[in-house]
PDB file of C-alpha atoms in Angstrom:
ATOM      1  CA  GLN A   1     -86.508 -42.597 -17.685  1.00  0.00           C
ATOM      2  CA  SER A   2     -83.728 -41.587 -15.319  1.00  0.00           C
ATOM      3  CA  ALA A   3     -80.219 -41.243 -16.599  1.00  0.00           C
ATOM      4  CA  LEU A   4     -77.764 -43.929 -15.871  1.00  0.00           C
ATOM      5  CA  THR A   5     -75.375 -43.239 -13.011  1.00  0.00           C
ATOM      6  CA  GLN A   6     -71.703 -42.462 -13.518  1.00  0.00           C
ATOM      7  CA  PRO A   7     -69.011 -40.893 -11.439  1.00  0.00           C
ATOM      8  CA  ALA A   8     -68.562 -37.329 -12.376  1.00  0.00           C
ATOM      9  CA  SER A   9     -64.779 -37.667 -12.640  1.00  0.00           C
ATOM     10  CA  VAL A  10     -61.974 -40.210 -12.784  1.00  0.00           C
ATOM     11  CA  SER A  11     -58.376 -39.371 -13.047  1.00  0.00           C
ATOM     12  CA  GLY A  12     -55.075 -41.264 -13.529  1.00  0.00           C
ATOM     13  CA  SER A  13     -51.399 -40.853 -14.463  1.00  0.00           C
ATOM     14  CA  PRO A  14     -50.091 -41.843 -17.838  1.00  0.00           C
ATOM     15  CA  GLY A  15     -49.649 -45.577 -18.178  1.00  0.00           C
ATOM     16  CA  GLN A  16     -52.095 -46.323 -15.410  1.00  0.00           C
ATOM     17  CA  SER A  17     -55.431 -48.197 -15.820  1.00  0.00           C
ATOM     18  CA  ILE A  18     -58.853 -46.652 -14.927  1.00  0.00           C
ATOM     19  CA  SER A  19     -62.427 -47.857 -14.774  1.00  0.00           C
ATOM     20  CA  ILE A  20     -65.593 -46.021 -15.250  1.00  0.00           C
ATOM     21  CA  SER A  21     -68.733 -47.449 -13.832  1.00  0.00           C
ATOM     22  CA  CYS A  22     -72.345 -47.038 -15.120  1.00  0.00           C
ATOM     23  CA  THR A  23     -75.085 -48.182 -12.846  1.00  0.00           C
ATOM     24  CA  GLY A  24     -78.684 -48.725 -14.001  1.00  0.00           C
ATOM     25  CA  THR A  25     -81.554 -51.088 -12.950  1.00  0.00           C
ATOM     26  CA  VAL A  26     -82.875 -54.412 -14.071  1.00  0.00           C
ATOM     27  CA  ASN A  27     -85.140 -52.379 -16.521  1.00  0.00           C
ATOM     28  CA  ASP A  28     -82.130 -51.195 -18.578  1.00  0.00           C
ATOM     29  CA  ILE A  29     -78.601 -52.383 -18.132  1.00  0.00           C
ATOM     30  CA  GLY A  30     -79.428 -55.442 -15.974  1.00  0.00           C
ATOM     31  CA  GLY A  31     -82.081 -56.577 -18.474  1.00  0.00           C
ATOM     32  CA  TYR A  32     -80.027 -56.586 -21.702  1.00  0.00           C
ATOM     33  CA  ASN A  33     -76.604 -57.379 -23.082  1.00  0.00           C
ATOM     34  CA  SER A  34     -76.536 -53.978 -24.895  1.00  0.00           C
ATOM     35  CA  VAL A  35     -74.401 -51.307 -23.355  1.00  0.00           C
ATOM     36  CA  SER A  36     -72.467 -48.972 -25.561  1.00  0.00           C
ATOM     37  CA  TRP A  37     -69.793 -46.324 -24.515  1.00  0.00           C
ATOM     38  CA  TYR A  38     -68.939 -43.037 -26.139  1.00  0.00           C
ATOM     39  CA  GLN A  39     -65.961 -40.821 -25.945  1.00  0.00           C
ATOM     40  CA  GLN A  40     -66.415 -37.023 -26.548  1.00  0.00           C
ATOM     41  CA  HIS A  41     -63.496 -34.601 -26.759  1.00  0.00           C
ATOM     42  CA  PRO A  42     -64.237 -30.938 -25.932  1.00  0.00           C
ATOM     43  CA  GLY A  43     -66.052 -29.317 -28.818  1.00  0.00           C
ATOM     44  CA  LYS A  44     -66.337 -32.459 -30.808  1.00  0.00           C
ATOM     45  CA  ALA A  45     -69.080 -35.111 -31.672  1.00  0.00           C
ATOM     46  CA  PRO A  46     -69.216 -38.264 -29.645  1.00  0.00           C
ATOM     47  CA  LYS A  47     -67.379 -41.330 -30.839  1.00  0.00           C
ATOM     48  CA  LEU A  48     -68.432 -44.870 -30.261  1.00  0.00           C
ATOM     49  CA  VAL A  49     -65.749 -46.877 -28.363  1.00  0.00           C
ATOM     50  CA  ILE A  50     -67.667 -49.977 -27.106  1.00  0.00           C
ATOM     51  CA  SER A  51     -70.851 -51.596 -28.384  1.00  0.00           C
ATOM     52  CA  ASP A  52     -72.855 -54.550 -26.978  1.00  0.00           C
ATOM     53  CA  VAL A  53     -71.100 -54.417 -23.683  1.00  0.00           C
ATOM     54  CA  THR A  54     -67.702 -55.828 -24.957  1.00  0.00           C
ATOM     55  CA  ASN A  55     -67.269 -55.143 -28.602  1.00  0.00           C
ATOM     56  CA  ARG A  56     -64.689 -52.661 -29.896  1.00  0.00           C
ATOM     57  CA  PRO A  57     -65.409 -51.140 -33.269  1.00  0.00           C
ATOM     58  CA  SER A  58     -62.716 -51.140 -35.968  1.00  0.00           C
ATOM     59  CA  GLY A  59     -60.148 -48.489 -35.320  1.00  0.00           C
ATOM     60  CA  VAL A  60     -60.665 -48.140 -31.564  1.00  0.00           C
ATOM     61  CA  SER A  61     -57.597 -48.853 -29.485  1.00  0.00           C
ATOM     62  CA  SER A  62     -57.448 -52.292 -27.756  1.00  0.00           C
ATOM     63  CA  ARG A  63     -56.695 -50.311 -24.523  1.00  0.00           C
ATOM     64  CA  PHE A  64     -60.452 -49.779 -24.198  1.00  0.00           C
ATOM     65  CA  SER A  65     -62.523 -52.762 -22.951  1.00  0.00           C
ATOM     66  CA  GLY A  66     -66.083 -53.089 -21.420  1.00  0.00           C
ATOM     67  CA  SER A  67     -67.842 -55.505 -19.246  1.00  0.00           C
ATOM     68  CA  LYS A  68     -71.006 -55.794 -17.203  1.00  0.00           C
ATOM     69  CA  SER A  69     -72.114 -57.398 -13.935  1.00  0.00           C
ATOM     70  CA  GLY A  70     -75.738 -57.240 -13.027  1.00  0.00           C
ATOM     71  CA  ASN A  71     -76.984 -53.798 -13.270  1.00  0.00           C
ATOM     72  CA  THR A  72     -73.505 -52.237 -13.553  1.00  0.00           C
ATOM     73  CA  ALA A  73     -71.495 -51.832 -16.685  1.00  0.00           C
ATOM     74  CA  SER A  74     -67.812 -50.742 -16.670  1.00  0.00           C
ATOM     75  CA  LEU A  75     -65.421 -49.163 -19.197  1.00  0.00           C
ATOM     76  CA  ALA A  76     -61.656 -49.834 -18.541  1.00  0.00           C
ATOM     77  CA  ILE A  77     -58.941 -47.858 -20.215  1.00  0.00           C
ATOM     78  CA  SER A  78     -55.476 -49.349 -19.751  1.00  0.00           C
ATOM     79  CA  GLY A  79     -52.108 -47.604 -20.421  1.00  0.00           C
ATOM     80  CA  LEU A  80     -53.719 -44.160 -20.016  1.00  0.00           C
ATOM     81  CA  GLN A  81     -52.600 -41.628 -22.601  1.00  0.00           C
ATOM     82  CA  ALA A  82     -53.047 -37.980 -22.826  1.00  0.00           C
ATOM     83  CA  GLU A  83     -55.416 -38.367 -25.772  1.00  0.00           C
ATOM     84  CA  ASP A  84     -57.736 -40.387 -23.591  1.00  0.00           C
ATOM     85  CA  GLU A  85     -58.653 -37.166 -21.613  1.00  0.00           C
ATOM     86  CA  ALA A  86     -62.359 -36.614 -22.695  1.00  0.00           C
ATOM     87  CA  ASP A  87     -65.878 -37.040 -21.422  1.00  0.00           C
ATOM     88  CA  TYR A  88     -67.281 -40.701 -21.506  1.00  0.00           C
ATOM     89  CA  TYR A  89     -70.947 -41.653 -21.690  1.00  0.00           C
ATOM     90  CA  CYS A  90     -72.486 -45.073 -21.213  1.00  0.00           C
ATOM     91  CA  CYS A  91     -75.825 -45.969 -22.989  1.00  0.00           C
ATOM     92  CA  SER A  92     -78.416 -48.661 -22.670  1.00  0.00           C
ATOM     93  CA  ASN A  93     -81.873 -49.426 -24.207  1.00  0.00           C
ATOM     94  CA  THR A  94     -84.657 -49.738 -21.646  1.00  0.00           C
ATOM     95  CA  ILE A  95     -87.629 -51.873 -20.941  1.00  0.00           C
ATOM     96  CA  SER A  96     -89.746 -49.212 -22.331  1.00  0.00           C
ATOM     97  CA  ASN A  97     -87.953 -49.595 -25.811  1.00  0.00           C
ATOM     98  CA  THR A  98     -86.187 -46.272 -25.430  1.00  0.00           C
ATOM     99  CA  VAL A  99     -82.487 -45.357 -25.107  1.00  0.00           C
ATOM    100  CA  VAL A 100     -80.942 -43.693 -22.043  1.00  0.00           C
ATOM    101  CA  PHE A 101     -77.510 -42.186 -21.468  1.00  0.00           C
ATOM    102  CA  GLY A 102     -75.388 -41.882 -18.405  1.00  0.00           C
ATOM    103  CA  GLY A 103     -74.632 -38.508 -16.927  1.00  0.00           C
ATOM    104  CA  GLY A 104     -71.155 -38.603 -18.141  1.00  0.00           C
ATOM    105  CA  THR A 105     -67.671 -39.051 -16.569  1.00  0.00           C
ATOM    106  CA  ARG A 106     -64.755 -36.552 -17.119  1.00  0.00           C
ATOM    107  CA  VAL A 107     -61.392 -38.549 -17.403  1.00  0.00           C
ATOM    108  CA  THR A 108     -58.427 -36.366 -16.553  1.00  0.00           C
ATOM    109  CA  VAL A 109     -54.850 -37.581 -17.292  1.00  0.00           C
ATOM    110  CA  LEU A 110     -52.703 -36.080 -14.533  1.00  0.00           C
TER     111      LEU A 110
ATOM    112  CA  GLN B   1     -65.629 -43.114 -45.817  1.00  0.00           C
ATOM    113  CA  VAL B   2     -68.905 -42.782 -43.989  1.00  0.00           C
ATOM    114  CA  GLN B   3     -69.858 -39.187 -43.281  1.00  0.00           C
ATOM    115  CA  LEU B   4     -72.695 -37.285 -41.891  1.00  0.00           C
ATOM    116  CA  VAL B   5     -72.829 -33.521 -42.535  1.00  0.00           C
ATOM    117  CA  GLN B   6     -75.361 -31.413 -40.663  1.00  0.00           C
ATOM    118  CA  SER B   7     -76.826 -28.123 -41.459  1.00  0.00           C
ATOM    119  CA  GLY B   8     -75.659 -24.873 -39.948  1.00  0.00           C
ATOM    120  CA  ALA B   9     -76.529 -23.090 -36.667  1.00  0.00           C
ATOM    121  CA  GLU B  10     -80.074 -21.706 -35.948  1.00  0.00           C
ATOM    122  CA  VAL B  11     -81.380 -18.846 -33.681  1.00  0.00           C
ATOM    123  CA  LYS B  12     -85.106 -19.018 -32.931  1.00  0.00           C
ATOM    124  CA  ARG B  13     -87.425 -16.961 -30.712  1.00  0.00           C
ATOM    125  CA  PRO B  14     -89.428 -18.778 -28.183  1.00  0.00           C
ATOM    126  CA  GLY B  15     -93.074 -19.060 -28.148  1.00  0.00           C
ATOM    127  CA  GLY B  16     -94.057 -21.170 -31.060  1.00  0.00           C
ATOM    128  CA  ALA B  17     -91.146 -21.267 -33.306  1.00  0.00           C
ATOM    129  CA  SER B  18     -89.990 -24.447 -34.986  1.00  0.00           C
ATOM    130  CA  VAL B  19     -86.582 -25.647 -36.377  1.00  0.00           C
ATOM    131  CA  LYS B  20     -85.908 -28.148 -39.158  1.00  0.00           C
ATOM    132  CA  LEU B  21     -82.351 -29.565 -39.177  1.00  0.00           C
ATOM    133  CA  SER B  22     -80.892 -31.698 -41.924  1.00  0.00           C
ATOM    134  CA  CYS B  23     -78.207 -34.575 -41.957  1.00  0.00           C
ATOM    135  CA  ARG B  24     -76.665 -35.333 -45.337  1.00  0.00           C
ATOM    136  CA  THR B  25     -75.032 -38.740 -45.569  1.00  0.00           C
ATOM    137  CA  SER B  26     -72.442 -40.404 -47.873  1.00  0.00           C
ATOM    138  CA  GLY B  27     -70.250 -43.418 -48.012  1.00  0.00           C
ATOM    139  CA  TYR B  28     -72.679 -46.190 -47.230  1.00  0.00           C
ATOM    140  CA  ILE B  29     -76.017 -47.619 -48.455  1.00  0.00           C
ATOM    141  CA  PHE B  30     -78.516 -45.177 -47.022  1.00  0.00           C
ATOM    142  CA  THR B  31     -81.453 -47.513 -46.648  1.00  0.00           C
ATOM    143  CA  ASN B  32     -79.477 -50.129 -44.839  1.00  0.00           C
ATOM    144  CA  TYR B  33     -79.454 -48.185 -41.452  1.00  0.00           C
ATOM    145  CA  LYS B  34     -81.457 -46.129 -39.164  1.00  0.00           C
ATOM    146  CA  ILE B  35     -80.628 -42.467 -38.405  1.00  0.00           C
ATOM    147  CA  THR B  36     -80.838 -41.417 -34.691  1.00  0.00           C
ATOM    148  CA  TRP B  37     -81.002 -37.933 -33.279  1.00  0.00           C
ATOM    149  CA  VAL B  38     -79.413 -37.065 -29.817  1.00  0.00           C
ATOM    150  CA  ARG B  39     -79.151 -33.584 -28.330  1.00  0.00           C
ATOM    151  CA  GLN B  40     -76.799 -32.096 -25.880  1.00  0.00           C
ATOM    152  CA  ALA B  41     -77.582 -28.939 -23.872  1.00  0.00           C
ATOM    153  CA  PRO B  42     -74.548 -26.714 -22.881  1.00  0.00           C
ATOM    154  CA  GLY B  43     -72.436 -28.415 -20.192  1.00  0.00           C
ATOM    155  CA  GLN B  44     -74.990 -31.406 -20.074  1.00  0.00           C
ATOM    156  CA  SER B  45     -75.183 -35.047 -20.971  1.00  0.00           C
ATOM    157  CA  LEU B  46     -76.581 -36.551 -24.103  1.00  0.00           C
ATOM    158  CA  GLU B  47     -80.369 -37.024 -24.683  1.00  0.00           C
ATOM    159  CA  TRP B  48     -81.823 -39.409 -27.152  1.00  0.00           C
ATOM    160  CA  MET B  49     -84.537 -37.981 -29.154  1.00  0.00           C
ATOM    161  CA  GLY B  50     -85.549 -40.835 -31.587  1.00  0.00           C
ATOM    162  CA  TRP B  51     -84.790 -42.649 -34.703  1.00  0.00           C
ATOM    163  CA  ILE B  52     -85.944 -43.083 -38.145  1.00  0.00           C
ATOM    164  CA  SER B  53     -85.476 -46.099 -40.440  1.00  0.00           C
ATOM    165  CA  ALA B  54     -84.170 -44.848 -43.763  1.00  0.00           C
ATOM    166  CA  ASP B  55     -85.508 -47.948 -45.380  1.00  0.00           C
ATOM    167  CA  THR B  56     -89.245 -48.057 -44.048  1.00  0.00           C
ATOM    168  CA  ARG B  57     -89.457 -44.543 -42.624  1.00  0.00           C
ATOM    169  CA  ASP B  58     -90.666 -45.973 -39.485  1.00  0.00           C
ATOM    170  CA  THR B  59     -89.970 -43.817 -36.500  1.00  0.00           C
ATOM    171  CA  ASP B  60     -89.670 -44.196 -32.766  1.00  0.00           C
ATOM    172  CA  TYR B  61     -89.621 -41.012 -30.648  1.00  0.00           C
ATOM    173  CA  ALA B  62     -88.484 -40.433 -27.067  1.00  0.00           C
ATOM    174  CA  GLN B  63     -91.602 -39.779 -24.805  1.00  0.00           C
ATOM    175  CA  ASN B  64     -90.116 -36.347 -23.872  1.00  0.00           C
ATOM    176  CA  PHE B  65     -90.523 -35.236 -27.470  1.00  0.00           C
ATOM    177  CA  GLN B  66     -93.691 -37.023 -28.586  1.00  0.00           C
ATOM    178  CA  GLY B  67     -96.083 -34.539 -30.351  1.00  0.00           C
ATOM    179  CA  ARG B  68     -93.364 -32.031 -30.870  1.00  0.00           C
ATOM    180  CA  VAL B  69     -90.819 -33.822 -33.119  1.00  0.00           C
ATOM    181  CA  THR B  70     -91.004 -35.206 -36.611  1.00  0.00           C
ATOM    182  CA  MET B  71     -88.140 -37.104 -38.433  1.00  0.00           C
ATOM    183  CA  THR B  72     -88.138 -37.652 -42.077  1.00  0.00           C
ATOM    184  CA  THR B  73     -85.808 -38.834 -44.752  1.00  0.00           C
ATOM    185  CA  ASP B  74     -85.234 -38.098 -48.497  1.00  0.00           C
ATOM    186  CA  THR B  75     -83.738 -41.229 -49.972  1.00  0.00           C
ATOM    187  CA  SER B  76     -82.771 -39.549 -53.158  1.00  0.00           C
ATOM    188  CA  ALA B  77     -80.825 -36.881 -51.388  1.00  0.00           C
ATOM    189  CA  ARG B  78     -79.506 -39.372 -48.844  1.00  0.00           C
ATOM    190  CA  THR B  79     -80.575 -36.942 -46.120  1.00  0.00           C
ATOM    191  CA  ALA B  80     -82.438 -37.048 -42.861  1.00  0.00           C
ATOM    192  CA  TYR B  81     -84.456 -34.258 -41.359  1.00  0.00           C
ATOM    193  CA  MET B  82     -85.441 -33.494 -37.738  1.00  0.00           C
ATOM    194  CA  GLU B  83     -88.143 -30.881 -37.139  1.00  0.00           C
ATOM    195  CA  LEU B  84     -88.775 -29.726 -33.486  1.00  0.00           C
ATOM    196  CA  ARG B  85     -91.718 -27.408 -32.779  1.00  0.00           C
ATOM    197  CA  SER B  86     -92.972 -25.147 -29.995  1.00  0.00           C
ATOM    198  CA  LEU B  87     -89.334 -24.216 -28.961  1.00  0.00           C
ATOM    199  CA  THR B  88     -88.608 -22.966 -25.662  1.00  0.00           C
ATOM    200  CA  SER B  89     -85.213 -21.791 -24.102  1.00  0.00           C
ATOM    201  CA  ASP B  90     -84.855 -25.447 -22.699  1.00  0.00           C
ATOM    202  CA  ASP B  91     -84.342 -26.542 -26.338  1.00  0.00           C
ATOM    203  CA  THR B  92     -81.257 -24.568 -26.684  1.00  0.00           C
ATOM    204  CA  ALA B  93     -78.476 -27.399 -27.529  1.00  0.00           C
ATOM    205  CA  ARG B  94     -76.445 -28.969 -29.975  1.00  0.00           C
ATOM    206  CA  TYR B  95     -78.344 -31.512 -32.116  1.00  0.00           C
ATOM    207  CA  TYR B  96     -76.521 -34.376 -33.464  1.00  0.00           C
ATOM    208  CA  CYS B  97     -77.481 -37.152 -36.056  1.00  0.00           C
ATOM    209  CA  ALA B  98     -75.784 -40.368 -36.094  1.00  0.00           C
ATOM    210  CA  ARG B  99     -75.973 -43.702 -38.152  1.00  0.00           C
ATOM    211  CA  GLN B 100     -77.480 -46.391 -36.036  1.00  0.00           C
ATOM    212  CA  TRP B 101     -76.895 -50.063 -36.068  1.00  0.00           C
ATOM    213  CA  GLY B 102     -78.087 -52.524 -33.520  1.00  0.00           C
ATOM    214  CA  LEU B 103     -80.149 -51.344 -30.574  1.00  0.00           C
ATOM    215  CA  HIS B 104     -78.004 -48.185 -29.807  1.00  0.00           C
ATOM    216  CA  SER B 105     -74.741 -48.329 -31.612  1.00  0.00           C
ATOM    217  CA  PHE B 106     -74.448 -44.728 -32.949  1.00  0.00           C
ATOM    218  CA  ASP B 107     -71.476 -44.576 -35.394  1.00  0.00           C
ATOM    219  CA  PRO B 108     -70.354 -42.285 -36.885  1.00  0.00           C
ATOM    220  CA  TRP B 109     -71.969 -38.895 -35.833  1.00  0.00           C
ATOM    221  CA  GLY B 110     -72.506 -35.737 -37.576  1.00  0.00           C
ATOM    222  CA  GLN B 111     -70.687 -32.546 -36.443  1.00  0.00           C
ATOM    223  CA  GLY B 112     -73.781 -31.263 -34.778  1.00  0.00           C
ATOM    224  CA  SER B 113     -76.207 -28.268 -35.345  1.00  0.00           C
ATOM    225  CA  LEU B 114     -76.353 -25.596 -32.622  1.00  0.00           C
ATOM    226  CA  VAL B 115     -79.888 -24.266 -31.891  1.00  0.00           C
ATOM    227  CA  THR B 116     -80.191 -21.276 -29.763  1.00  0.00           C
ATOM    228  CA  VAL B 117     -83.656 -20.310 -28.537  1.00  0.00           C
ATOM    229  CA  SER B 118     -83.602 -16.897 -27.126  1.00  0.00           C
ATOM    230  CA  SER B 119     -85.671 -13.664 -27.036  1.00  0.00           C
TER     231      SER B 119
END
C-alpha cells in the first residue's frame, strides 16, 4: 500500500492560516470517513490532533480543523503560532484493512 | 493521566538477530483498548506495523511484517510487547507504541524505543 501524498513543506507567517492536503484513492481516504492527523515536533513522539476527519481530541487547540472531499483530506491551522512549527502526518485505513500514513509535511512559521 | 512508557534503546547485529520491546501502560483500563505499533526510520515518515487487542489478544499485522513480528500482552503487568525477528539494517528505526481507539486514532504515544541494527 503506497503512502498517502502530502506536500513536503508548507509555510506561513504568524497569525496566518495554512492548509495541508493529503491525497489518497477510493481505496483509502475516499472510501471511509476515517482520516486522522498527527503533529510531531523534532525529537518527540507524534500527537493526535484530528480524528475521524473532523474531530478534535480534548486539549487540542480549536485553531486546528479537518475536512475531506473525495479522495483528499485537509488539515487547516488558523492563527498560526510558533509552536505549530512541526511535521504533520495524515493517516487512513484502507480497503485491505490496514493503516497507511502520508509522507509528512514540514510546517514552517516564518 | 494516561501514560505509555517504552523500554530503552537496543543495538543489534544484522543476520538473524531479534529484538523484543516493551510498552508499559498506566492511567486507564488496559483491556478496553488496542495497542498499536508504529516505526519511524531516521528522517522518514511513520509506518504502521500492527495492533493487538489487550482484551482478546487478537492481532492484525501489516503485510510488510507478516511472519517476522509478534505482538503480545501481559494483562497483569499492563504491558504490551513487540518482537521483530531477522533484523537487517533497514529495521533501524524508532519504534513507538500507542493506545488505539477507533480505526486508527492513536493517542497517546509512548516516547519510542530506538533500535539500531549495525555490524
